[in-house]
Amino acid sequence: MLDDFMTRAFIAGLGLALVSAPLGCFVVWRRMAYFGDATAHAAMLGVALSLAVQTDVIYGALIFAIIMAWATTQLSGRNYAMDTLLGVFAHSFLAVGLVIVSFLSGVRIDLMAYLFGDILAVSVSDLGIIWAGTLIVLGLIAWRWRPLFLSTLNEELSYASGYNPKREQLFLTIALGITVAVSIKVVGVLLITAMLIIPAAAARNLARDPELMVFAAGLVSCISVIAGLRSSYIFDTPPGPTIVCVALFIFIVLNLFKTFKRLLH
Amino acid sequence: MKLEAFVTLAQARHSTDMSLITIEGLTVTYGSVTALKNVSLDVNAGEIVTIVGPNGSGKTSLLKAIIGAVTPLEGSVRIKQGLKIGYVPQRLNLDPTLPISVGKFMRLTNKINKRLCAIALQQAGVTKLAEKQMSQLSGGQLQRVLLARALLGNPEILVLDEATQGLDQPGSADFYRQIEKVRKETGCAVLMISHDLHVVMSTSDRVICLNGHICCSGAPETVVATPEYQELFGTETNGALALYRHSHDHKHDHSSSENTETVN
């Protein structure tokens, strides 16, 4: 069954869809969109170094995504704002990564595959890594759900209830690093944030409850992956960007529906 | 509330008095900035204590030390064993994309049934809100819901952080009347932080004037008459119950706090 590249693409895509839903909701609620983007950019340096030492890019990406996320959390608010630090690190990590790749003679590297993903080239061992990452992140968020949610609402309230919000932030940071690392092969460095944010933003219109919103975001992601892969096959378009386009389409339809409903009342 | 974790070694000394919270020689610093210097303070069962001070006077640091959000450089914060604290935050970071009903929010920190939830909402003066979305509440309603949440689990002390910021004058006055009513009904102590002196003063048993250190403390009338208080807040507040907020000039706060030894 796993011999078919389309089947592998579907399984990889659904893994990403499930992991991005709860994390995407937190990214949207905590206004961390730029943070996700920066983590993904920084992962490119990890990709480059992995290629240099000839190991799986997922490990380098994971390490750099977590270093980036951790460093900005630690350094922000001292001399520079979080925004500035993210801008400095994210884009310079990306640039350094690209420069390093250019030095790697001998191997011809398809950079596009890392910037925009190459879901059709996912191997069986990639599937294992993607689903292991997905299950770890889902488990982490399910375990920390209440304290994470509480610290999103108010840090002091979280302290007063016996949870350290800085620790919760670290959990979220690690989850984000893992997600970025496992999604590089699926949608690529540049489109990861889209998969985090668009389904969550679309789901907002469907839910009156945080858990329901996560569930709805998961549904939107899964539909985007399935419909996106099908369309990319039919129209011969790049799969990663096509998946994001479908998610955007759902976002627009749901918002139009909401506006229309409001006008009727 | 799991505050035991923050109780210091000083706990070993058996406290025989009635204090719920005992702060001794508390010093808090952020890098090279000293926010609090040698602050000592007791809060006893059933009393309303108000901490006032200009912006940057260490009010929030003091509160954070009590809930364990900052680690003191020196001194200790002792919390009575098993003390139930009801914490009322200043505001929530409610992104418009975050859907949550009032009832659900109330159940986040305490596992309670709908009836207890309704009772707490009623105590806080807001009934029939349980099904509403948090993002649809007005400022005053939100403050009351935060108060209602804090009242769950029958706290022995309510701790409020600038709870009326963002409310207008009548709104704040209403909110403080509600606090007083709650205190009367439940007998819990109240520790609140405010720079909103006008209404606070009249409801407090004790006022503590903070500016990095404790400048003066005592009954509201006593504190207003002290030279330290007048230096900090200006003499225009001589009649403590005058409409203070409108005549208050924040620039004045900073210039007067620069004259004192500790600046945050």
XYZ file of C-alpha atoms in Angstrom:
529
model
C 0.000 0.000 0.000
C 2.814 2.399 0.927
C 4.476 1.701 -2.420
C 2.287 4.257 -4.123
C 3.747 7.785 -3.864
C 0.261 9.325 -3.806
C -0.730 7.186 -0.841
C 2.424 8.229 1.000
C 1.680 11.863 0.156
C -1.831 11.579 1.601
C -0.596 9.951 4.809
C 2.154 12.562 5.249
C -0.255 15.398 4.526
C -2.836 14.166 7.007
C -0.133 13.916 9.687
C 0.745 17.543 9.081
C -2.942 18.507 9.057
C -3.500 16.947 12.482
C -0.422 18.487 14.077
C -0.980 21.956 12.674
C -4.553 22.274 13.951
C -4.035 22.598 17.722
C -0.704 24.353 17.340
C -2.155 26.737 14.764
C -4.928 27.690 17.180
C -2.374 28.592 19.862
C -0.294 30.525 17.324
C -3.361 32.544 16.371
C -4.614 33.037 19.942
C -1.189 34.113 21.198
C -0.457 36.213 18.110
C 2.692 34.262 17.342
C 2.281 34.107 13.558
C 5.574 35.816 12.904
C 7.210 33.566 15.471
C 6.193 30.473 13.531
C 7.473 31.997 10.344
C 10.831 32.879 11.890
C 11.243 29.394 13.366
C 10.638 27.908 9.933
C 13.135 30.238 8.256
C 15.771 29.430 10.826
C 15.254 25.734 10.191
C 16.750 26.295 6.741
C 20.186 26.682 8.339
C 19.619 23.312 9.983
C 18.698 21.851 6.608
C 21.909 23.207 5.066
C 24.107 21.856 7.853
C 22.394 18.464 7.665
C 23.144 18.327 3.957
C 26.757 19.281 4.688
C 27.218 16.380 7.103
C 25.001 14.113 4.997
C 22.320 13.289 7.498
C 18.535 13.516 7.281
C 17.517 17.197 7.053
C 14.788 16.664 9.604
C 17.311 16.443 12.480
C 19.127 19.670 11.597
C 15.832 21.428 11.017
C 14.506 20.244 14.372
C 17.598 21.399 16.253
C 17.678 24.829 14.640
C 13.949 25.375 14.907
C 14.121 24.716 18.646
C 17.305 26.780 19.145
C 15.690 29.681 17.325
C 12.432 29.460 19.224
C 14.202 29.093 22.563
C 16.723 31.889 21.939
C 14.118 34.460 20.975
C 12.004 33.596 24.001
C 15.029 34.075 26.247
C 16.435 37.207 24.632
C 13.307 39.202 23.919
C 12.591 42.225 26.028
C 16.218 42.851 26.990
C 17.692 45.104 24.341
C 15.436 44.467 21.394
C 11.772 43.721 20.925
C 10.784 40.169 20.058
C 9.830 41.324 16.573
C 13.243 42.793 15.846
C 15.093 39.739 17.169
C 12.973 37.406 15.087
C 13.633 39.505 12.009
C 17.385 39.534 12.622
C 17.743 35.822 13.344
C 15.162 34.338 11.019
C 16.348 35.943 7.837
C 20.042 35.739 8.593
C 19.694 32.025 9.437
C 17.897 31.554 6.136
C 20.593 33.506 4.286
C 23.479 31.689 5.975
C 21.760 28.393 5.201
C 21.473 29.261 1.523
C 25.139 30.373 1.400
C 26.286 27.130 3.037
C 24.281 25.111 0.517
C 26.061 26.913 -2.326
C 29.415 25.715 -0.974
C 28.331 22.092 -1.042
C 29.921 21.008 -4.284
C 29.341 17.621 -5.806
C 25.735 17.174 -4.807
C 23.223 19.108 -6.778
C 20.611 20.188 -4.309
C 17.111 21.097 -5.238
C 16.524 24.019 -2.899
C 12.963 24.400 -4.088
C 12.200 21.062 -2.445
C 12.984 22.570 0.967
C 11.513 25.995 0.386
C 8.200 24.713 -0.982
C 8.221 21.078 0.067
C 8.106 17.939 -2.041
C 5.299 15.859 -0.646
C 5.364 13.448 -3.587
C 8.932 12.444 -2.692
C 8.114 11.453 0.900
C 9.653 8.066 1.726
C 8.364 5.394 4.078
C 10.956 6.386 6.706
C 9.861 10.041 6.330
C 6.330 8.898 7.074
C 7.555 7.306 10.280
C 9.263 10.520 11.361
C 6.308 12.722 10.400
C 3.801 10.597 12.327
C 6.106 10.183 15.316
C 6.455 13.987 15.446
C 2.714 14.420 15.035
C 1.908 12.053 17.885
C 4.510 13.652 20.170
C 3.148 17.144 19.555
C -0.492 16.062 19.923
C 0.372 14.274 23.149
C 2.289 17.282 24.453
C -0.578 19.656 23.751
C -3.230 17.315 25.139
C -1.148 16.932 28.308
C -0.525 20.683 28.750
C -3.865 21.857 27.348
C -5.288 23.550 30.436
C -2.099 25.308 31.648
C -1.219 26.314 28.088
C -4.640 27.771 27.623
C -4.562 29.533 30.980
C -1.163 31.099 30.322
C -2.463 32.292 26.955
C -5.247 34.168 28.744
C -3.142 35.703 31.509
C 0.316 34.959 32.874
C -0.370 36.022 36.449
C -3.567 34.002 36.556
C -1.504 31.053 35.437
C 1.049 31.619 38.228
C -1.726 32.005 40.787
C -3.153 28.658 39.680
C 0.209 26.986 40.201
C 1.428 26.812 36.589
C 4.576 28.540 35.392
C 3.703 30.258 32.089
C 7.376 30.351 31.039
C 7.465 26.575 31.245
C 4.282 26.326 29.205
C 5.797 28.660 26.630
C 8.780 26.314 26.409
C 6.468 23.350 25.741
C 4.789 25.311 22.977
C 8.163 26.304 21.558
C 9.319 22.697 21.418
C 6.043 21.652 19.814
C 6.484 24.365 17.208
C 10.060 23.255 16.510
C 8.943 19.651 15.977
C 6.090 20.739 13.735
C 8.361 22.877 11.580
C 10.860 20.046 11.259
C 8.292 17.449 10.217
C 6.487 19.743 7.785
C 9.560 20.837 5.801
C 9.252 17.918 3.408
C 5.507 18.319 3.079
C 4.912 22.032 2.470
C 8.423 23.496 2.816
C 9.922 26.257 4.922
C 7.990 29.100 3.327
C 4.491 27.646 3.608
C 4.503 26.114 7.097
C 3.019 29.194 8.739
C 0.203 29.167 6.202
C -0.779 25.655 7.283
C -0.683 26.754 10.923
C -2.686 29.918 10.554
C -5.166 29.601 7.684
C -7.109 26.549 8.988
C -7.215 27.998 12.522
C -8.416 31.370 11.255
C -11.047 29.677 9.074
C -12.206 27.542 12.004
C -12.860 30.597 14.143
C -16.120 31.091 12.244
C -17.318 27.609 13.094
C -16.657 27.365 16.811
C -17.862 28.837 20.075
C -15.501 26.732 22.123
C -11.676 26.427 22.109
C -11.710 22.630 21.780
C -14.268 22.817 18.988
C -12.113 25.366 17.208
C -9.153 22.966 17.306
C -11.378 20.215 15.973
C -12.736 22.447 13.190
C -9.202 23.590 12.303
C -8.198 19.940 12.001
C -11.132 19.316 9.711
C -10.257 22.291 7.498
C -6.607 21.133 7.334
C -7.539 17.565 6.397
C -9.933 18.724 3.678
C -7.255 21.103 2.352
C -4.677 18.311 2.202
C -6.981 15.804 0.503
C -8.538 18.267 -1.953
C -5.188 19.991 -2.512
C -3.396 16.760 -3.396
C -6.218 15.644 -5.677
C -6.245 18.986 -7.506
C -2.485 19.075 -7.837
C -2.665 15.644 -9.468
C -5.479 16.641 -11.803
C -4.156 20.078 -12.775
C -0.467 19.141 -12.523
C 0.307 21.952 -10.054
C 2.889 21.893 -7.210
C 1.211 20.035 -4.283
C 2.384 22.187 -1.309
C 1.155 25.504 -2.730
C -2.026 23.843 -4.011
C -2.857 22.607 -0.494
C -2.402 26.145 0.845
C -4.610 27.506 -1.956
C -7.412 25.125 -0.990
C -7.094 26.185 2.664
C -7.313 29.813 1.565
C -10.386 28.996 -0.518
C -12.096 27.435 2.529
C -11.130 30.465 4.616
C -12.691 32.835 2.088
C -15.865 30.762 1.668
C -16.424 30.524 5.433
C -15.929 34.259 5.845
C -18.263 35.089 2.975
C -20.817 32.735 4.492
C -20.506 34.490 7.842
C -20.844 37.949 6.311
C -23.845 36.802 4.314
C -25.484 35.343 7.426
C -24.943 38.585 9.298
C -26.480 40.603 6.492
C -29.590 38.418 6.546
C -30.171 39.017 10.259
C -4.417 26.903 44.648
C -0.985 25.403 44.634
C 0.917 28.100 46.414
C 2.766 25.795 48.749
C 5.507 25.557 46.169
C 6.444 29.169 46.743
C 6.493 29.086 50.497
C 9.990 29.719 51.756
C 11.974 28.106 54.513
C 10.622 30.699 56.857
C 7.468 28.625 56.905
C 9.223 26.293 59.307
C 8.887 28.944 61.958
C 5.423 28.251 63.206
C 3.283 31.334 62.783
C 0.873 31.748 65.622
C -0.744 35.002 64.498
C -3.740 35.437 62.256
C -1.827 36.594 59.168
C -2.771 35.055 55.873
C 0.234 36.551 54.131
C 3.415 37.693 55.835
C 6.037 39.554 53.853
C 9.377 40.277 55.481
C 12.194 42.427 54.125
C 11.217 41.773 50.531
C 13.618 43.066 47.876
C 12.909 42.479 44.191
C 15.234 43.514 41.386
C 15.148 43.246 37.607
C 18.743 43.377 36.411
C 20.112 46.634 37.826
C 16.706 48.106 38.576
C 15.371 47.780 42.097
C 11.604 47.453 42.064
C 11.071 46.823 45.760
C 13.395 47.423 48.677
C 12.965 45.940 52.118
C 9.187 45.760 52.126
C 7.435 44.155 55.092
C 3.718 43.669 55.243
C 1.033 41.492 56.846
C -2.435 40.785 55.610
C -4.808 39.483 58.262
C -8.001 37.504 57.901
C -11.009 39.525 56.833
C -9.387 42.922 56.275
C -9.302 45.066 53.141
C -5.786 46.274 52.402
C -5.142 48.631 49.531
C -1.729 49.274 48.092
C -1.412 52.568 46.292
C 1.526 54.055 44.485
C 2.415 55.850 41.269
C 3.276 53.955 38.109
C 6.532 52.062 38.501
C 6.369 52.072 42.285
C 6.619 48.286 42.539
C 2.933 47.549 43.137
C 2.797 44.872 40.503
C 6.128 43.389 41.607
C 4.769 43.035 45.124
C 1.735 41.224 43.802
C 3.842 39.022 41.578
C 5.993 38.076 44.548
C 2.857 37.020 46.424
C 1.611 34.753 43.642
C 5.112 33.436 43.005
C 5.647 35.040 39.602
C 8.942 36.666 40.652
C 11.666 35.329 42.881
C 12.711 37.789 45.583
C 16.382 38.767 45.832
C 16.068 39.032 49.600
C 13.390 38.546 52.193
C 10.502 36.156 52.278
C 6.858 35.842 51.375
C 5.067 33.509 53.735
C 1.645 32.206 52.817
C -0.504 30.529 55.456
C -0.482 26.792 54.860
C -3.267 25.790 52.481
C -4.421 29.367 51.967
C -6.994 29.696 49.203
C -6.219 32.757 47.114
C -8.719 34.150 44.636
C -6.709 36.075 42.092
C -8.358 38.739 39.933
C -6.061 39.731 37.047
C -5.991 43.156 35.491
C -7.195 41.962 32.110
C -7.143 38.968 29.793
C -5.322 38.613 26.499
C -8.495 37.744 24.691
C -7.692 37.615 21.007
C -10.868 38.003 18.935
C -10.067 34.614 17.398
C -10.343 32.898 20.777
C -13.815 31.481 21.312
C -14.718 30.749 24.920
C -17.904 31.107 26.903
C -18.048 32.617 30.363
C -19.070 29.285 31.886
C -16.185 27.479 30.233
C -13.723 30.127 31.416
C -15.004 29.740 34.970
C -14.462 25.990 34.805
C -10.892 26.330 33.513
C -9.337 26.707 36.928
C -11.894 24.975 39.129
C -13.779 21.804 38.451
C -17.277 22.885 39.354
C -20.851 22.282 38.295
C -23.223 24.780 36.709
C -24.946 25.581 39.991
C -21.746 26.696 41.755
C -20.829 28.656 38.669
C -24.183 30.448 38.750
C -23.786 31.223 42.467
C -20.353 32.751 41.926
C -21.622 34.847 39.027
C -24.461 36.051 41.204
C -22.065 36.940 44.037
C -20.086 39.004 41.569
C -23.239 40.763 40.430
C -23.539 39.245 36.972
C -26.182 36.608 36.440
C -27.283 35.126 33.110
C -23.859 35.579 31.516
C -22.704 31.949 31.658
C -23.572 31.195 28.035
C -22.158 34.419 26.605
C -18.843 34.570 24.770
C -16.048 36.245 26.755
C -15.210 38.463 23.780
C -18.712 39.961 23.829
C -18.529 41.242 27.411
C -18.223 44.913 28.291
C -15.275 46.033 30.440
C -17.380 46.075 33.588
C -18.911 42.664 32.897
C -15.501 41.165 32.218
C -14.133 42.467 35.546
C -17.079 40.898 37.353
C -16.613 37.585 35.592
C -12.948 37.657 36.637
C -14.126 38.354 40.178
C -16.666 35.522 39.975
C -13.950 33.106 38.858
C -11.801 34.154 41.801
C -14.709 33.534 44.180
C -15.026 29.890 43.155
C -13.660 27.577 45.786
C -14.408 30.088 48.554
C -11.075 31.901 48.848
C -9.888 33.233 52.204
C -8.331 36.157 50.410
C -9.036 37.988 47.172
C -6.044 39.514 45.436
C -6.860 42.170 42.842
C -4.402 43.742 40.411
C -5.613 47.196 39.293
C -8.954 45.570 38.751
C -10.724 48.732 37.655
C -8.287 49.872 35.028
C -10.280 50.629 31.923
C -13.515 51.227 33.824
C -14.963 54.714 34.139
C -15.546 56.427 37.474
C -19.066 55.088 38.170
C -18.014 51.679 36.852
C -15.091 51.511 39.295
C -17.262 52.711 42.146
C -19.788 49.958 41.389
C -17.052 47.377 41.241
C -15.610 48.392 44.609
C -19.067 48.334 46.180
C -19.378 44.777 44.860
C -16.056 43.843 46.483
C -17.238 45.263 49.776
C -20.468 43.314 49.492
C -18.561 40.104 48.790
C -16.353 40.739 51.796
C -19.422 41.245 53.953
C -21.053 38.051 52.673
C -18.036 35.761 52.699
C -15.734 37.362 55.254
C -12.721 36.954 52.987
C -9.750 39.299 53.185
C -9.031 41.590 50.242
C -5.637 42.750 49.019
C -5.868 45.183 46.167
C -3.522 47.253 44.165
C -4.584 50.509 42.684
C -3.609 53.964 41.624
C -7.265 54.741 41.517
C -7.300 56.349 44.946
C -10.596 58.091 45.083
C -12.988 55.191 45.579
C -10.524 52.692 46.973
C -9.677 54.748 50.009
C -13.146 54.832 51.468
C -13.545 51.055 51.439
C -10.153 50.111 52.869
C -9.329 49.125 56.407
C -5.697 49.869 55.748
C -3.877 51.762 53.025
C -0.253 51.158 52.185
C 1.525 53.783 50.199
C 4.250 52.250 48.091
C 7.078 53.820 46.162
C 9.775 51.174 45.935
C 9.573 50.990 49.709
C 6.640 51.504 52.043
C 6.298 55.266 52.510
C 3.470 55.182 54.960
C 0.585 53.006 55.978
C -2.470 53.061 58.186
C -6.128 53.979 58.105
C -7.153 55.921 54.987
C -7.559 59.242 56.814
C -4.192 58.887 58.532
C -2.331 58.087 55.350
C -3.712 61.039 53.420
C -2.499 63.390 56.107
C 1.105 62.184 56.075
C 3.755 64.313 54.378
C 5.111 61.230 52.561
C 1.768 60.636 50.921
C 1.416 64.272 49.967
C 4.869 64.319 48.477
C 4.046 61.303 46.362
C 0.558 62.183 45.257
C 0.476 65.939 45.692
C -1.509 67.955 48.141
C -4.497 68.324 45.883
C -5.710 65.014 47.279
C -5.990 66.348 50.789
C -9.633 65.504 50.761
C -9.121 61.858 49.911
C -12.601 61.492 48.580
C -12.403 64.316 46.101
C -12.623 63.466 42.429
C -9.030 62.525 42.332
C -8.552 60.772 39.021
C -9.388 63.704 36.828
C -7.021 66.168 38.419
C -4.244 63.671 38.608
C -1.211 64.359 36.440
C 0.954 61.393 35.630
C 3.949 63.559 34.844
C 3.820 64.784 38.361
C 4.159 61.193 39.557
C 7.410 60.685 37.744
C 8.973 63.937 38.819
C 8.145 63.280 42.442
C 9.352 59.690 42.341
C 12.702 60.829 40.980
C 13.242 62.665 44.232
C 13.091 59.475 46.178
C 15.894 57.008 46.515
C 14.397 54.030 44.718
C 13.238 54.374 41.176
C 11.857 51.692 38.954
